[in-house]
Coordinates of C-alpha atoms in Angstrom, one line a residue:
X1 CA -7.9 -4.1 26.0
X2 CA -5.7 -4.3 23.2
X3 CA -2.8 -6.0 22.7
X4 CA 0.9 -4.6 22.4
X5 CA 2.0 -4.6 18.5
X6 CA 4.6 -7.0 17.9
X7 CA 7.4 -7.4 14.9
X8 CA 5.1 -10.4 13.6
X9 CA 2.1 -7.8 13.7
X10 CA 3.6 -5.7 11.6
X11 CA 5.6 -8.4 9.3
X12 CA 2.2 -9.5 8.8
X13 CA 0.8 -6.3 7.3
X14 CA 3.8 -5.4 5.1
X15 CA 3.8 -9.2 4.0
X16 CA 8.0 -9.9 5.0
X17 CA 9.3 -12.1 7.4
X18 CA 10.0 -10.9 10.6
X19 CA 13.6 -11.2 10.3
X20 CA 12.9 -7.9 7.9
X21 CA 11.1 -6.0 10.0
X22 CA 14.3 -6.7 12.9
X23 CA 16.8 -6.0 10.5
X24 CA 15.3 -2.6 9.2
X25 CA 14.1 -1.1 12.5
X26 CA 18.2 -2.2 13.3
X27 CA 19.0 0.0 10.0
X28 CA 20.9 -3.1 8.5
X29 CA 22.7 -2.4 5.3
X30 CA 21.1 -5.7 4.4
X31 CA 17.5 -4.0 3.6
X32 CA 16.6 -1.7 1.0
X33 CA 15.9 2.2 2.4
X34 CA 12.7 1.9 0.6
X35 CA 11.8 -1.1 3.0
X36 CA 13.2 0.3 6.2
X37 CA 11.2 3.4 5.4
X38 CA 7.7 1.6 5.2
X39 CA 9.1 -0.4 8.4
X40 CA 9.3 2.6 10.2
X41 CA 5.8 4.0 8.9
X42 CA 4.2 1.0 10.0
X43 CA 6.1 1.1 13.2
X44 CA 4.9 4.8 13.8
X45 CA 1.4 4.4 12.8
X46 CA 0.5 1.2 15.1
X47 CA 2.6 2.4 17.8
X48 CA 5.2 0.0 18.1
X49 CA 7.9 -0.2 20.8
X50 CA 11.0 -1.8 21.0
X51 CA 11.0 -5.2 23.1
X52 CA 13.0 -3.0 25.9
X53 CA 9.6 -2.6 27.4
X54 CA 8.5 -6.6 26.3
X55 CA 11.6 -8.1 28.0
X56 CA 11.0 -5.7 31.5
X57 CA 7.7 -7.1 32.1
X58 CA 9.6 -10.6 33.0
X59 CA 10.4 -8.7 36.0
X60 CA 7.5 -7.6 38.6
X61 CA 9.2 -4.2 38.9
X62 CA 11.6 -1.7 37.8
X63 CA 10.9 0.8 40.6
X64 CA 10.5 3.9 37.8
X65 CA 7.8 5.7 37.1
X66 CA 7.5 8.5 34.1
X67 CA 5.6 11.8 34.7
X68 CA 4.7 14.0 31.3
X69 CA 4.2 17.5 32.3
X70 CA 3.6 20.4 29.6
X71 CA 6.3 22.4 30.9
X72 CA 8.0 24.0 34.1
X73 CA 7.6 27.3 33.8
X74 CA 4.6 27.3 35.7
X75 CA 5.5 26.7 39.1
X76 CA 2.1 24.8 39.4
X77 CA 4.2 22.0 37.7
X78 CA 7.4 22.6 39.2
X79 CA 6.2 21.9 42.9
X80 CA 3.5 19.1 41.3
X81 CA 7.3 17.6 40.2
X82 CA 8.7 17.8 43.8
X83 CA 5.4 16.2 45.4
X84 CA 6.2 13.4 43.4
X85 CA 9.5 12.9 43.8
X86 CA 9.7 13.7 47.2
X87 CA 6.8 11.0 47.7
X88 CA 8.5 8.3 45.6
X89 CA 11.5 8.7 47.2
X90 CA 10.4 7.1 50.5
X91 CA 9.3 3.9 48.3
X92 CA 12.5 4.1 46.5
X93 CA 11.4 4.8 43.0
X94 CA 13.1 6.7 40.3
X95 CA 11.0 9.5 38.6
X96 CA 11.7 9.6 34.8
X97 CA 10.5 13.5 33.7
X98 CA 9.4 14.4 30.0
X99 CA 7.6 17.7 28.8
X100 CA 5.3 17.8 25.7
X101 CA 5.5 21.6 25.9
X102 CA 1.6 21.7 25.2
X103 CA 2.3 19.6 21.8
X104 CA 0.0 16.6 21.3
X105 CA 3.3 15.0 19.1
X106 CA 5.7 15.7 21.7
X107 CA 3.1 14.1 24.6
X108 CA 2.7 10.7 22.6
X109 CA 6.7 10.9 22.1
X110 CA 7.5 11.0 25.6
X111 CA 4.8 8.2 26.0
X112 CA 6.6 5.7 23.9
X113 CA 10.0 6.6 25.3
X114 CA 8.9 6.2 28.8
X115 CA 7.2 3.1 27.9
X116 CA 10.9 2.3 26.3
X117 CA 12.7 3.0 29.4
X118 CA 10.3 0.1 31.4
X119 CA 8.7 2.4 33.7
X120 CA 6.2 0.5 36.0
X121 CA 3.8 3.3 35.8
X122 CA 3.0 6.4 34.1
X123 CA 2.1 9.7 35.5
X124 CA 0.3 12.7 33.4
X125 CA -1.0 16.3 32.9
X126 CA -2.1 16.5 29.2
X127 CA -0.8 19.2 26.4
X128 CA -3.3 22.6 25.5
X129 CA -3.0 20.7 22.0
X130 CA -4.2 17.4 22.5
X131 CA -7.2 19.2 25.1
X132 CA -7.7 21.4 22.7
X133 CA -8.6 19.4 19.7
X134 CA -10.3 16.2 21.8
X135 CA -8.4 13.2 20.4
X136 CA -7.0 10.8 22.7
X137 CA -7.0 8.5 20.3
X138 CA -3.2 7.8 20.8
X139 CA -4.1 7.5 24.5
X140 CA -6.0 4.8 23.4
X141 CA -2.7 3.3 21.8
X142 CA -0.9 3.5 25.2
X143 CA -3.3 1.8 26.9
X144 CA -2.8 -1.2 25.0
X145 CA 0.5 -1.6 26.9
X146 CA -1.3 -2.6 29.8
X147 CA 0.6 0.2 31.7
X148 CA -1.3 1.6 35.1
X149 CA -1.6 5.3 34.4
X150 CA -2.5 8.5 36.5
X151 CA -4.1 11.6 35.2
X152 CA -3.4 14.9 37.3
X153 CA -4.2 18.3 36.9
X154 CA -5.7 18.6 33.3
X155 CA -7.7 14.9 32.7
X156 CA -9.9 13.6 30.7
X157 CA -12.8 12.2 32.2
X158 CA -13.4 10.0 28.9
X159 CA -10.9 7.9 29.4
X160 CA -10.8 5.1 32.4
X161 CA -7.4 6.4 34.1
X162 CA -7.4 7.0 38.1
X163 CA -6.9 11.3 38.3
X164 CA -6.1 13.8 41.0
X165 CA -7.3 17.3 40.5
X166 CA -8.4 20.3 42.8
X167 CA -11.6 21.5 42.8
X168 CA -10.5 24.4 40.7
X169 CA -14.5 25.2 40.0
X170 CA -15.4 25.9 43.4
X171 CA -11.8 27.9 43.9
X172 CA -13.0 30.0 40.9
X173 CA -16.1 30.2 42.3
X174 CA -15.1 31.1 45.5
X175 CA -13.0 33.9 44.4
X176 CA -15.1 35.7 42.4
X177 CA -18.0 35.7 45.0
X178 CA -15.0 37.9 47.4
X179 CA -14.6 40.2 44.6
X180 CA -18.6 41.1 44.3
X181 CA -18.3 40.6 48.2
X182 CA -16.1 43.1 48.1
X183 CA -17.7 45.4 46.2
X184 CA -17.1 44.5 42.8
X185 CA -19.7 44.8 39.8
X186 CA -17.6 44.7 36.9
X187 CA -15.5 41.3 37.1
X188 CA -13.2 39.9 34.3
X189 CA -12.2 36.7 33.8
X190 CA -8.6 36.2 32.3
X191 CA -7.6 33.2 30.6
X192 CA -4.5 31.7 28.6
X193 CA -5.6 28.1 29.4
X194 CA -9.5 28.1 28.1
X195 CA -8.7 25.2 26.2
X196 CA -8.1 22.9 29.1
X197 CA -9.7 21.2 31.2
X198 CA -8.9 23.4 34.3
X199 CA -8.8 26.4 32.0
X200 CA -12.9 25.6 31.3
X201 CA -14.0 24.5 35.5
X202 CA -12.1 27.6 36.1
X203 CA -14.1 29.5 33.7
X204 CA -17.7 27.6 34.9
X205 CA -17.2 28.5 38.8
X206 CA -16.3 32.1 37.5
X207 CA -19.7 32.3 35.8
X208 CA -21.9 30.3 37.8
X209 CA -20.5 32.4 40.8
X210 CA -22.1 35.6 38.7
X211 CA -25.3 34.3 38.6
X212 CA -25.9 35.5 42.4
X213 CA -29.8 35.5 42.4
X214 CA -32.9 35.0 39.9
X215 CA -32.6 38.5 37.5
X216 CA -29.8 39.9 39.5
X217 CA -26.5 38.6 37.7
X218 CA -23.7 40.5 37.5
X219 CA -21.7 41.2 33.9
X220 CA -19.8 38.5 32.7
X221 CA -16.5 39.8 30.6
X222 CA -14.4 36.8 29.7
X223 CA -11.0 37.7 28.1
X224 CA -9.4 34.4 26.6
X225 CA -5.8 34.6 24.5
X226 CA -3.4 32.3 23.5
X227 CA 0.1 34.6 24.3
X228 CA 1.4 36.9 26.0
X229 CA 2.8 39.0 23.3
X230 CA -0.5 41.4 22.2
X231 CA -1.6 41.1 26.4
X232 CA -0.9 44.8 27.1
X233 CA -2.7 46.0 23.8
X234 CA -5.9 44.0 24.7
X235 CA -5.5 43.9 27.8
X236 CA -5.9 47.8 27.5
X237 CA -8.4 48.0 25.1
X238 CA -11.0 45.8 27.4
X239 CA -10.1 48.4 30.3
X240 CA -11.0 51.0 28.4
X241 CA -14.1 49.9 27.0
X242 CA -15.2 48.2 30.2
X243 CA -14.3 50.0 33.2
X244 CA -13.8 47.0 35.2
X245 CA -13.0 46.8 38.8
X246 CA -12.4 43.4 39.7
X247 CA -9.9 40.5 38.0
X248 CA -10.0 36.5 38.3
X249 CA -7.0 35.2 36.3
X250 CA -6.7 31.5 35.1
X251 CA -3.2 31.5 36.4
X252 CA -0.1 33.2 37.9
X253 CA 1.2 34.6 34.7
X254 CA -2.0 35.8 33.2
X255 CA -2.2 37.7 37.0
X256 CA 0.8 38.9 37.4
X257 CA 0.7 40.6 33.9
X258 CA -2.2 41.8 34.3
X259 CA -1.4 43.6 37.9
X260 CA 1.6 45.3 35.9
X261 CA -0.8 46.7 33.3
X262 CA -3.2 47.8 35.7
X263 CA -0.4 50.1 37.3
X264 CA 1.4 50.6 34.4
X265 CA -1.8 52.7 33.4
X266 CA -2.5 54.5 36.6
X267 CA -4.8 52.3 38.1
X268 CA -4.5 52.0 41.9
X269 CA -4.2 48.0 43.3
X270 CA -6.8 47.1 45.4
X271 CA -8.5 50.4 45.8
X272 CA -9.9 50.7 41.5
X273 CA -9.4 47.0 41.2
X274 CA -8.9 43.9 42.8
X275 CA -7.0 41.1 41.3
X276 CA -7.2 37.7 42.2
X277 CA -5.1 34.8 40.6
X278 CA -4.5 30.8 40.6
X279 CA -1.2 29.5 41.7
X280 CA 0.6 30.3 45.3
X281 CA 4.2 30.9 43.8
X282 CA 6.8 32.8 44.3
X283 CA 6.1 35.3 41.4
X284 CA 2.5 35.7 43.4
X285 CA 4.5 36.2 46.8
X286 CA 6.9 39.0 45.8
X287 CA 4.4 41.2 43.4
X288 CA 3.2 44.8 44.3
X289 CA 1.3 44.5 46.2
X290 CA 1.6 40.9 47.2
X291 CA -1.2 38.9 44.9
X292 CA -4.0 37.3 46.6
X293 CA -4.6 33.4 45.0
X294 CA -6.1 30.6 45.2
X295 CA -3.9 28.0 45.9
X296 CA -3.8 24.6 44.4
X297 CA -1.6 22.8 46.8
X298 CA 0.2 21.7 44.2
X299 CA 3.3 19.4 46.2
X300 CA -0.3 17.5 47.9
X301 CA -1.7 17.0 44.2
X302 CA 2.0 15.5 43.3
X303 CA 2.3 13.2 46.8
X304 CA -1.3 12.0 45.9
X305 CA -1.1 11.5 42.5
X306 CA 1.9 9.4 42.9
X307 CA 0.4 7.4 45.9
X308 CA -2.4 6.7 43.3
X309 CA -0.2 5.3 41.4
X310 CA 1.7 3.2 43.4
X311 CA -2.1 1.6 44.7
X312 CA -2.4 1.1 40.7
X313 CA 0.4 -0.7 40.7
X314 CA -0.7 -3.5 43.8
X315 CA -4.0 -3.4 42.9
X316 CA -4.4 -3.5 39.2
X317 CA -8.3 -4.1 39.4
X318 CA -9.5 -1.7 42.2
X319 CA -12.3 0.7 41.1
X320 CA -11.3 3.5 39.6
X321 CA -10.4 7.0 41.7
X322 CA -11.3 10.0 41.2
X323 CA -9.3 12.3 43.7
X324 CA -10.6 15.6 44.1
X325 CA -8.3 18.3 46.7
X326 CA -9.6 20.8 47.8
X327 CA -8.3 24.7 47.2
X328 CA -7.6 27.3 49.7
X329 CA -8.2 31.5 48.7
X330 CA -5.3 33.4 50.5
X331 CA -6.1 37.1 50.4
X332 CA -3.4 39.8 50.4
X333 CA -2.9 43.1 49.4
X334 CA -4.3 43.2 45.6
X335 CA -8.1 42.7 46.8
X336 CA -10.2 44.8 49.3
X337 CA -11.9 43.1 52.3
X338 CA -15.1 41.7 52.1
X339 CA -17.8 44.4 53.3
X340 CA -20.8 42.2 53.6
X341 CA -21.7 37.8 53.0
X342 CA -24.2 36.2 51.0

């Protein structure tokens, strides 16, 4: 494992003493700009952090751990939050919270800060961004700290973190098995997240689900976007074309907008189509008609992840865990009963 970058690492490179390199990262009127700005290059491009964290680990604990989430709008993340916290709470920890807001720049940020603030462990649920384009490399960085950390939710099975997930390919799977169950032919598959990891098992389960028996799949229609802002307009347009009668969405949002849509245009909820989502919120609860889900558990995947973490933290050399939870499909009023099993 490599080794954290130190001021005589870098005094090293730029050929100065280390009384340089402490004096510009300081911003002492002693050193030049020019030299304070190639300070903080080097600084930035072999991940240095302040001896904050180096003097903490004198000390067994701090009692804090960080958590990166890409944002709380999804309640997904806001109840994955209060898992946490309501789990470290009975240990006495402190939860530190940062959001990379899906940017890979903002993710590695919050890393070094938390890192800064002498957090004992690190909790995270990686950016569409850094999923997206496949380099970790700066997860690689972190991990020269020596710092336990916990993947949850969206993980990367490349790297040798512990990780809690749900089985979100056999949810998907299950779901769109109750729509043809149902009486479905035409299924869609919606999805704002098809650069993630959850995004893609979400997507496999919907597909292999299709694939009922040897020459006798059913239609696959896969509908992937980035925003919300052109959703109605192609949302519309695949309706149109595709005469679709049943709908697995990625997520809340992506359901919920799509239930509008449907009876914004005059389509009848469950009786034309059924719609399905991820993600037992409140926006899922109150809908018309109520939305049927499947449901992450998302306060268990926070209490696990966390007691993961705190295992990391007494047990630096255990094998690594791999945490699967299983997901539950609660039906409501946006999806016909079943009418016959496979």
């Amino acid at each position: 494992m490599a080794t954290m970058t130190t001021i005589k690492d870098m005094a090293k490179v730029l050929q100065v003493s280390p009384s340089t390199i402490s004096r510009a990262l300081s911003d002492s009127p002693e050193i030049s700009s020019k030299t304070k700005e190639r300070v903080r290059e080097m600084a930035k491009t072999l991940g240095y952090v302040p001896n904050h964290y180096a003097r903490s680990l004198k000390s067994k604990t701090t009692k804090t751990i960080g958590v990166v989430v890409p944002n709380v709008i999804d309640d997904f993340f806001a109840k994955v939050l209060h898992g946490i916290e309501k789990e470290a709470s009975k240990y006495g920890f402190t939860v530190l919270i940062t959001f990379s807001n899906d940017s890979k720049k903002s993710e590695y940020k919050n890393l070094l800060t938390l890192i800064n603030h002498s957090v004992d462990g690190i909790l995270i649920s990686f950016s569409k961004e850094i999923q997206k384009s496949g380099d970790y490399g700066n997860m690689l960085k972190i991990m020269g700290y020596g710092i336990p950390i916990v993947m949850f939710d969206r993980i990367h099975k490349g790297l040798p973190f512990d990780s809690v997930t749900i089985d979100d390919f056999a949810g998907s799977y299950r779901a769109t098995k109750h729509l043809y169950n149902s009486g479905c032919q035409r299924i869609a598959f919606l999805s704002p997240i098809s650069n993630t990891s959850v995004g893609r098992s979400r997507k496999e389960g919907y597909l292999s689900a299709l694939k009922r028996k040897e020459n006798n799949s059913l239609p696959s229609f896969c509908i992937e976007f980035g925003s919300y802002e052109k959703f109605k307009e192609l949302f519309s347009n695949v309706l149109k074309t595709h005469r679709l009668d049943g709908i697995l969405a990625a997520d809340e949002l992506s359901a919920i907008y799509s239930l509008n849509t449907l009876q914004q245009m005059g389509y009848k909820v469950p009786k034309e189509i059924s719609v399905i989502g991820f993600t037992n919120g409140p926006m899922a609860q109150s809908a018309n008609p109520a939305l049927s889900v499947v449901s992450q558990h998302a306060e268990r995947v926070g209490a696990k992840s966390f007691q993961v973490l705190k295992n990391r933290l007494t047990n630096s050399r255990a094998k690594t865990k791999n945490i699967v939870i299983a997901s539950e499909l609660l039906l409501r009023n946006s999806t016909r009963a079943m009418y016959f099993e496979e």
